[in-house]
Amino acid sequence: MAGDLYWDNVGLALHLDDVGLADIKGNAMTLEGSVARSSTESVFGGYSAYFDGASELLNTTGLVPDISTGAFSASFWVNPSTQTQTVPTVFAAQDIAVEYKTDGYPNGFVLNVNGARTAIGYHAEDTWYYISVVKSAPTVEIWLDGALAYTDTSAVDGSF
């Protein structure tokens, strides 16, 4: 993208506002479950991807960078609604997951590192949040709406 100094380092860029929920970096996407394009809520372009919480996934067989090891960052918009799952995962990579209203944590987002959960504050349903997850061992940072919400400097395996 014009003006983005780091565009060559972006592995997957999903606007999620087109019919096929395509990746603008050219990776083929596969929609699983009932994930769908929705015009009910959006941040950009009038559409977004809707996941009803049953078993939806967006997968790619493209050549995106492997984030199963090493340092990484991931940024995304999310608009969580009423939660019915015990462990509702918004994002997961390596030993890190961002969950929303996990069983026992009724107020908002939760960071799960190797099974140890930490609440990240109160976050209302039906509100858009911009989240960035940054891992550079031994540190994990969670940014919410541009502000540092949580830092953990001890729980992440630094062996990569």
JSON list of C-alpha atoms in Angstrom, two decimals:
[
{"chain": "A", "resi": 1, "resn": "MET", "atom": "CA", "xyz": [0.00, 0.00, 0.00]},
{"chain": "A", "resi": 2, "resn": "ALA", "atom": "CA", "xyz": [1.26, 3.40, -0.91]},
{"chain": "A", "resi": 3, "resn": "GLY", "atom": "CA", "xyz": [2.84, 5.19, 2.01]},
{"chain": "A", "resi": 4, "resn": "ASP", "atom": "CA", "xyz": [3.22, 2.14, 4.27]},
{"chain": "A", "resi": 5, "resn": "LEU", "atom": "CA", "xyz": [6.93, 1.78, 5.02]},
{"chain": "A", "resi": 6, "resn": "TYR", "atom": "CA", "xyz": [6.44, -1.80, 6.23]},
{"chain": "A", "resi": 7, "resn": "TRP", "atom": "CA", "xyz": [4.11, -3.06, 3.46]},
{"chain": "A", "resi": 8, "resn": "ASP", "atom": "CA", "xyz": [6.72, -5.56, 2.23]},
{"chain": "A", "resi": 9, "resn": "ASN", "atom": "CA", "xyz": [6.69, -7.17, 5.70]},
{"chain": "A", "resi": 10, "resn": "VAL", "atom": "CA", "xyz": [2.89, -7.59, 5.82]},
{"chain": "A", "resi": 11, "resn": "GLY", "atom": "CA", "xyz": [1.96, -11.24, 5.33]},
{"chain": "A", "resi": 12, "resn": "LEU", "atom": "CA", "xyz": [-1.82, -11.07, 5.35]},
{"chain": "A", "resi": 13, "resn": "ALA", "atom": "CA", "xyz": [-4.03, -8.00, 4.86]},
{"chain": "A", "resi": 14, "resn": "LEU", "atom": "CA", "xyz": [-7.73, -8.67, 5.15]},
{"chain": "A", "resi": 15, "resn": "HIS", "atom": "CA", "xyz": [-10.17, -5.80, 4.69]},
{"chain": "A", "resi": 16, "resn": "LEU", "atom": "CA", "xyz": [-13.01, -8.34, 5.00]},
{"chain": "A", "resi": 17, "resn": "ASP", "atom": "CA", "xyz": [-15.35, -6.09, 3.03]},
{"chain": "A", "resi": 18, "resn": "ASP", "atom": "CA", "xyz": [-15.54, -7.99, -0.27]},
{"chain": "A", "resi": 19, "resn": "VAL", "atom": "CA", "xyz": [-17.71, -10.98, -1.18]},
{"chain": "A", "resi": 20, "resn": "GLY", "atom": "CA", "xyz": [-14.94, -13.59, -0.79]},
{"chain": "A", "resi": 21, "resn": "LEU", "atom": "CA", "xyz": [-13.31, -11.92, 2.24]},
{"chain": "A", "resi": 22, "resn": "ALA", "atom": "CA", "xyz": [-10.11, -11.89, 0.17]},
{"chain": "A", "resi": 23, "resn": "ASP", "atom": "CA", "xyz": [-6.58, -11.02, 1.19]},
{"chain": "A", "resi": 24, "resn": "ILE", "atom": "CA", "xyz": [-5.28, -7.96, -0.63]},
{"chain": "A", "resi": 25, "resn": "LYS", "atom": "CA", "xyz": [-1.76, -9.43, -0.52]},
{"chain": "A", "resi": 26, "resn": "GLY", "atom": "CA", "xyz": [-3.04, -12.17, -2.89]},
{"chain": "A", "resi": 27, "resn": "ASN", "atom": "CA", "xyz": [-3.40, -15.18, -0.58]},
{"chain": "A", "resi": 28, "resn": "ALA", "atom": "CA", "xyz": [-6.41, -17.41, -1.31]},
{"chain": "A", "resi": 29, "resn": "MET", "atom": "CA", "xyz": [-8.81, -17.52, 1.64]},
{"chain": "A", "resi": 30, "resn": "THR", "atom": "CA", "xyz": [-11.09, -20.39, 2.63]},
{"chain": "A", "resi": 31, "resn": "LEU", "atom": "CA", "xyz": [-14.20, -19.65, 4.69]},
{"chain": "A", "resi": 32, "resn": "GLU", "atom": "CA", "xyz": [-15.20, -22.41, 7.11]},
{"chain": "A", "resi": 33, "resn": "GLY", "atom": "CA", "xyz": [-18.44, -22.70, 9.04]},
{"chain": "A", "resi": 34, "resn": "SER", "atom": "CA", "xyz": [-20.91, -19.86, 8.77]},
{"chain": "A", "resi": 35, "resn": "VAL", "atom": "CA", "xyz": [-18.45, -16.95, 8.53]},
{"chain": "A", "resi": 36, "resn": "ALA", "atom": "CA", "xyz": [-20.02, -14.41, 6.19]},
{"chain": "A", "resi": 37, "resn": "ARG", "atom": "CA", "xyz": [-19.77, -10.90, 4.82]},
{"chain": "A", "resi": 38, "resn": "SER", "atom": "CA", "xyz": [-22.06, -8.59, 6.76]},
{"chain": "A", "resi": 39, "resn": "SER", "atom": "CA", "xyz": [-23.30, -5.04, 6.24]},
{"chain": "A", "resi": 40, "resn": "THR", "atom": "CA", "xyz": [-24.76, -4.82, 9.77]},
{"chain": "A", "resi": 41, "resn": "GLU", "atom": "CA", "xyz": [-21.54, -3.50, 11.36]},
{"chain": "A", "resi": 42, "resn": "SER", "atom": "CA", "xyz": [-18.37, -2.23, 9.74]},
{"chain": "A", "resi": 43, "resn": "VAL", "atom": "CA", "xyz": [-15.39, 0.01, 10.33]},
{"chain": "A", "resi": 44, "resn": "PHE", "atom": "CA", "xyz": [-14.39, 0.48, 6.68]},
{"chain": "A", "resi": 45, "resn": "GLY", "atom": "CA", "xyz": [-16.06, -0.09, 3.32]},
{"chain": "A", "resi": 46, "resn": "GLY", "atom": "CA", "xyz": [-19.58, -0.78, 4.62]},
{"chain": "A", "resi": 47, "resn": "TYR", "atom": "CA", "xyz": [-18.93, -4.50, 5.28]},
{"chain": "A", "resi": 48, "resn": "SER", "atom": "CA", "xyz": [-17.06, -6.76, 7.67]},
{"chain": "A", "resi": 49, "resn": "ALA", "atom": "CA", "xyz": [-16.69, -10.46, 8.40]},
{"chain": "A", "resi": 50, "resn": "TYR", "atom": "CA", "xyz": [-19.26, -11.92, 10.79]},
{"chain": "A", "resi": 51, "resn": "PHE", "atom": "CA", "xyz": [-18.49, -14.92, 13.00]},
{"chain": "A", "resi": 52, "resn": "ASP", "atom": "CA", "xyz": [-21.48, -16.21, 14.98]},
{"chain": "A", "resi": 53, "resn": "GLY", "atom": "CA", "xyz": [-19.35, -18.09, 17.52]},
{"chain": "A", "resi": 54, "resn": "ALA", "atom": "CA", "xyz": [-20.15, -21.63, 16.42]},
{"chain": "A", "resi": 55, "resn": "SER", "atom": "CA", "xyz": [-17.07, -22.83, 14.56]},
{"chain": "A", "resi": 56, "resn": "GLU", "atom": "CA", "xyz": [-16.06, -20.29, 11.96]},
{"chain": "A", "resi": 57, "resn": "LEU", "atom": "CA", "xyz": [-12.56, -19.86, 10.65]},
{"chain": "A", "resi": 58, "resn": "LEU", "atom": "CA", "xyz": [-10.76, -18.00, 7.92]},
{"chain": "A", "resi": 59, "resn": "ASN", "atom": "CA", "xyz": [-7.89, -20.07, 6.59]},
{"chain": "A", "resi": 60, "resn": "THR", "atom": "CA", "xyz": [-5.33, -19.56, 3.88]},
{"chain": "A", "resi": 61, "resn": "THR", "atom": "CA", "xyz": [-3.14, -21.95, 1.97]},
{"chain": "A", "resi": 62, "resn": "GLY", "atom": "CA", "xyz": [-1.13, -18.99, 0.74]},
{"chain": "A", "resi": 63, "resn": "LEU", "atom": "CA", "xyz": [2.48, -18.28, 1.51]},
{"chain": "A", "resi": 64, "resn": "VAL", "atom": "CA", "xyz": [1.95, -16.02, 4.50]},
{"chain": "A", "resi": 65, "resn": "PRO", "atom": "CA", "xyz": [4.85, -15.71, 6.94]},
{"chain": "A", "resi": 66, "resn": "ASP", "atom": "CA", "xyz": [4.91, -18.43, 9.57]},
{"chain": "A", "resi": 67, "resn": "ILE", "atom": "CA", "xyz": [4.08, -17.01, 13.01]},
{"chain": "A", "resi": 68, "resn": "SER", "atom": "CA", "xyz": [4.18, -20.36, 14.78]},
{"chain": "A", "resi": 69, "resn": "THR", "atom": "CA", "xyz": [7.61, -19.40, 16.16]},
{"chain": "A", "resi": 70, "resn": "GLY", "atom": "CA", "xyz": [9.54, -16.19, 16.63]},
{"chain": "A", "resi": 71, "resn": "ALA", "atom": "CA", "xyz": [8.52, -12.61, 17.09]},
{"chain": "A", "resi": 72, "resn": "PHE", "atom": "CA", "xyz": [5.34, -11.34, 15.45]},
{"chain": "A", "resi": 73, "resn": "SER", "atom": "CA", "xyz": [2.68, -8.66, 15.56]},
{"chain": "A", "resi": 74, "resn": "ALA", "atom": "CA", "xyz": [-0.96, -8.88, 14.57]},
{"chain": "A", "resi": 75, "resn": "SER", "atom": "CA", "xyz": [-3.49, -6.05, 14.44]},
{"chain": "A", "resi": 76, "resn": "PHE", "atom": "CA", "xyz": [-7.22, -6.25, 13.87]},
{"chain": "A", "resi": 77, "resn": "TRP", "atom": "CA", "xyz": [-10.60, -4.66, 14.55]},
{"chain": "A", "resi": 78, "resn": "VAL", "atom": "CA", "xyz": [-13.16, -6.67, 16.54]},
{"chain": "A", "resi": 79, "resn": "ASN", "atom": "CA", "xyz": [-16.75, -5.94, 17.61]},
{"chain": "A", "resi": 80, "resn": "PRO", "atom": "CA", "xyz": [-17.69, -8.65, 20.13]},
{"chain": "A", "resi": 81, "resn": "SER", "atom": "CA", "xyz": [-21.30, -9.38, 20.94]},
{"chain": "A", "resi": 82, "resn": "THR", "atom": "CA", "xyz": [-23.07, -11.52, 23.53]},
{"chain": "A", "resi": 83, "resn": "GLN", "atom": "CA", "xyz": [-20.81, -14.41, 24.45]},
{"chain": "A", "resi": 84, "resn": "THR", "atom": "CA", "xyz": [-22.08, -17.94, 24.86]},
{"chain": "A", "resi": 85, "resn": "GLN", "atom": "CA", "xyz": [-18.86, -19.95, 24.53]},
{"chain": "A", "resi": 86, "resn": "THR", "atom": "CA", "xyz": [-16.68, -20.97, 27.48]},
{"chain": "A", "resi": 87, "resn": "VAL", "atom": "CA", "xyz": [-13.43, -20.02, 25.76]},
{"chain": "A", "resi": 88, "resn": "PRO", "atom": "CA", "xyz": [-14.26, -17.53, 22.99]},
{"chain": "A", "resi": 89, "resn": "THR", "atom": "CA", "xyz": [-10.99, -16.95, 21.15]},
{"chain": "A", "resi": 90, "resn": "VAL", "atom": "CA", "xyz": [-10.64, -13.75, 19.13]},
{"chain": "A", "resi": 91, "resn": "PHE", "atom": "CA", "xyz": [-7.01, -14.37, 18.08]},
{"chain": "A", "resi": 92, "resn": "ALA", "atom": "CA", "xyz": [-4.48, -17.14, 18.73]},
{"chain": "A", "resi": 93, "resn": "ALA", "atom": "CA", "xyz": [-0.86, -17.70, 17.71]},
{"chain": "A", "resi": 94, "resn": "GLN", "atom": "CA", "xyz": [1.88, -19.71, 19.37]},
{"chain": "A", "resi": 95, "resn": "ASP", "atom": "CA", "xyz": [1.24, -19.79, 23.12]},
{"chain": "A", "resi": 96, "resn": "ILE", "atom": "CA", "xyz": [-0.84, -16.59, 23.13]},
{"chain": "A", "resi": 97, "resn": "ALA", "atom": "CA", "xyz": [-4.58, -16.08, 22.80]},
{"chain": "A", "resi": 98, "resn": "VAL", "atom": "CA", "xyz": [-6.83, -13.06, 23.13]},
{"chain": "A", "resi": 99, "resn": "GLU", "atom": "CA", "xyz": [-10.24, -14.13, 24.40]},
{"chain": "A", "resi": 100, "resn": "TYR", "atom": "CA", "xyz": [-13.45, -12.23, 25.05]},
{"chain": "A", "resi": 101, "resn": "LYS", "atom": "CA", "xyz": [-15.52, -12.79, 28.20]},
{"chain": "A", "resi": 102, "resn": "THR", "atom": "CA", "xyz": [-13.92, -16.15, 28.89]},
{"chain": "A", "resi": 103, "resn": "ASP", "atom": "CA", "xyz": [-15.70, -18.25, 31.52]},
{"chain": "A", "resi": 104, "resn": "GLY", "atom": "CA", "xyz": [-14.79, -16.68, 34.88]},
{"chain": "A", "resi": 105, "resn": "TYR", "atom": "CA", "xyz": [-13.81, -13.35, 33.30]},
{"chain": "A", "resi": 106, "resn": "PRO", "atom": "CA", "xyz": [-17.11, -11.63, 32.47]},
{"chain": "A", "resi": 107, "resn": "ASN", "atom": "CA", "xyz": [-15.92, -8.07, 31.82]},
{"chain": "A", "resi": 108, "resn": "GLY", "atom": "CA", "xyz": [-14.02, -8.08, 28.55]},
{"chain": "A", "resi": 109, "resn": "PHE", "atom": "CA", "xyz": [-10.79, -9.11, 26.91]},
{"chain": "A", "resi": 110, "resn": "VAL", "atom": "CA", "xyz": [-8.46, -11.65, 28.47]},
{"chain": "A", "resi": 111, "resn": "LEU", "atom": "CA", "xyz": [-4.86, -12.49, 27.61]},
{"chain": "A", "resi": 112, "resn": "ASN", "atom": "CA", "xyz": [-4.15, -16.22, 27.78]},
{"chain": "A", "resi": 113, "resn": "VAL", "atom": "CA", "xyz": [-0.46, -17.14, 27.79]},
{"chain": "A", "resi": 114, "resn": "ASN", "atom": "CA", "xyz": [0.21, -20.86, 28.13]},
{"chain": "A", "resi": 115, "resn": "GLY", "atom": "CA", "xyz": [-3.14, -21.30, 29.91]},
{"chain": "A", "resi": 116, "resn": "ALA", "atom": "CA", "xyz": [-2.57, -18.51, 32.45]},
{"chain": "A", "resi": 117, "resn": "ARG", "atom": "CA", "xyz": [-5.31, -15.90, 31.98]},
{"chain": "A", "resi": 118, "resn": "THR", "atom": "CA", "xyz": [-5.14, -12.21, 32.85]},
{"chain": "A", "resi": 119, "resn": "ALA", "atom": "CA", "xyz": [-8.08, -9.83, 32.53]},
{"chain": "A", "resi": 120, "resn": "ILE", "atom": "CA", "xyz": [-7.31, -6.74, 30.46]},
{"chain": "A", "resi": 121, "resn": "GLY", "atom": "CA", "xyz": [-10.11, -4.51, 31.79]},
{"chain": "A", "resi": 122, "resn": "TYR", "atom": "CA", "xyz": [-13.77, -3.81, 31.09]},
{"chain": "A", "resi": 123, "resn": "HIS", "atom": "CA", "xyz": [-14.86, -3.86, 27.44]},
{"chain": "A", "resi": 124, "resn": "ALA", "atom": "CA", "xyz": [-18.51, -3.51, 26.49]},
{"chain": "A", "resi": 125, "resn": "GLU", "atom": "CA", "xyz": [-20.21, -5.65, 23.88]},
{"chain": "A", "resi": 126, "resn": "ASP", "atom": "CA", "xyz": [-21.27, -4.24, 20.51]},
{"chain": "A", "resi": 127, "resn": "THR", "atom": "CA", "xyz": [-18.34, -1.80, 20.41]},
{"chain": "A", "resi": 128, "resn": "TRP", "atom": "CA", "xyz": [-15.47, -1.74, 17.92]},
{"chain": "A", "resi": 129, "resn": "TYR", "atom": "CA", "xyz": [-11.99, -2.23, 19.38]},
{"chain": "A", "resi": 130, "resn": "TYR", "atom": "CA", "xyz": [-8.64, -2.05, 17.60]},
{"chain": "A", "resi": 131, "resn": "ILE", "atom": "CA", "xyz": [-6.28, -4.66, 19.03]},
{"chain": "A", "resi": 132, "resn": "SER", "atom": "CA", "xyz": [-2.58, -5.24, 18.43]},
{"chain": "A", "resi": 133, "resn": "VAL", "atom": "CA", "xyz": [-0.72, -8.24, 19.82]},
{"chain": "A", "resi": 134, "resn": "VAL", "atom": "CA", "xyz": [3.06, -7.90, 19.82]},
{"chain": "A", "resi": 135, "resn": "LYS", "atom": "CA", "xyz": [5.40, -10.73, 20.83]},
{"chain": "A", "resi": 136, "resn": "SER", "atom": "CA", "xyz": [9.14, -10.32, 21.12]},
{"chain": "A", "resi": 137, "resn": "ALA", "atom": "CA", "xyz": [10.36, -12.81, 23.71]},
{"chain": "A", "resi": 138, "resn": "PRO", "atom": "CA", "xyz": [10.22, -12.61, 26.53]},
{"chain": "A", "resi": 139, "resn": "THR", "atom": "CA", "xyz": [7.63, -9.82, 26.20]},
{"chain": "A", "resi": 140, "resn": "VAL", "atom": "CA", "xyz": [4.01, -9.84, 25.07]},
{"chain": "A", "resi": 141, "resn": "GLU", "atom": "CA", "xyz": [2.15, -6.55, 24.69]},
{"chain": "A", "resi": 142, "resn": "ILE", "atom": "CA", "xyz": [-1.55, -6.04, 24.12]},
{"chain": "A", "resi": 143, "resn": "TRP", "atom": "CA", "xyz": [-2.60, -2.68, 22.72]},
{"chain": "A", "resi": 144, "resn": "LEU", "atom": "CA", "xyz": [-6.27, -1.64, 22.75]},
{"chain": "A", "resi": 145, "resn": "ASP", "atom": "CA", "xyz": [-7.38, 1.35, 20.72]},
{"chain": "A", "resi": 146, "resn": "GLY", "atom": "CA", "xyz": [-3.78, 2.59, 20.48]},
{"chain": "A", "resi": 147, "resn": "ALA", "atom": "CA", "xyz": [-3.02, 2.44, 24.20]},
{"chain": "A", "resi": 148, "resn": "LEU", "atom": "CA", "xyz": [-0.84, -0.15, 25.89]},
{"chain": "A", "resi": 149, "resn": "ALA", "atom": "CA", "xyz": [-3.31, -2.29, 27.86]},
{"chain": "A", "resi": 150, "resn": "TYR", "atom": "CA", "xyz": [-1.05, -5.04, 29.18]},
{"chain": "A", "resi": 151, "resn": "THR", "atom": "CA", "xyz": [2.60, -6.11, 29.18]},
{"chain": "A", "resi": 152, "resn": "ASP", "atom": "CA", "xyz": [3.88, -9.48, 30.30]},
{"chain": "A", "resi": 153, "resn": "THR", "atom": "CA", "xyz": [7.64, -9.91, 30.47]},
{"chain": "A", "resi": 154, "resn": "SER", "atom": "CA", "xyz": [7.85, -13.29, 32.14]},
{"chain": "A", "resi": 155, "resn": "ALA", "atom": "CA", "xyz": [5.28, -15.76, 30.84]},
{"chain": "A", "resi": 156, "resn": "VAL", "atom": "CA", "xyz": [6.42, -16.18, 27.25]},
{"chain": "A", "resi": 157, "resn": "ASP", "atom": "CA", "xyz": [8.89, -18.84, 26.20]},
{"chain": "A", "resi": 158, "resn": "GLY", "atom": "CA", "xyz": [12.01, -17.03, 25.04]},
{"chain": "A", "resi": 159, "resn": "SER", "atom": "CA", "xyz": [13.54, -20.08, 23.37]},
{"chain": "A", "resi": 160, "resn": "PHE", "atom": "CA", "xyz": [12.97, -19.00, 19.79]}
]
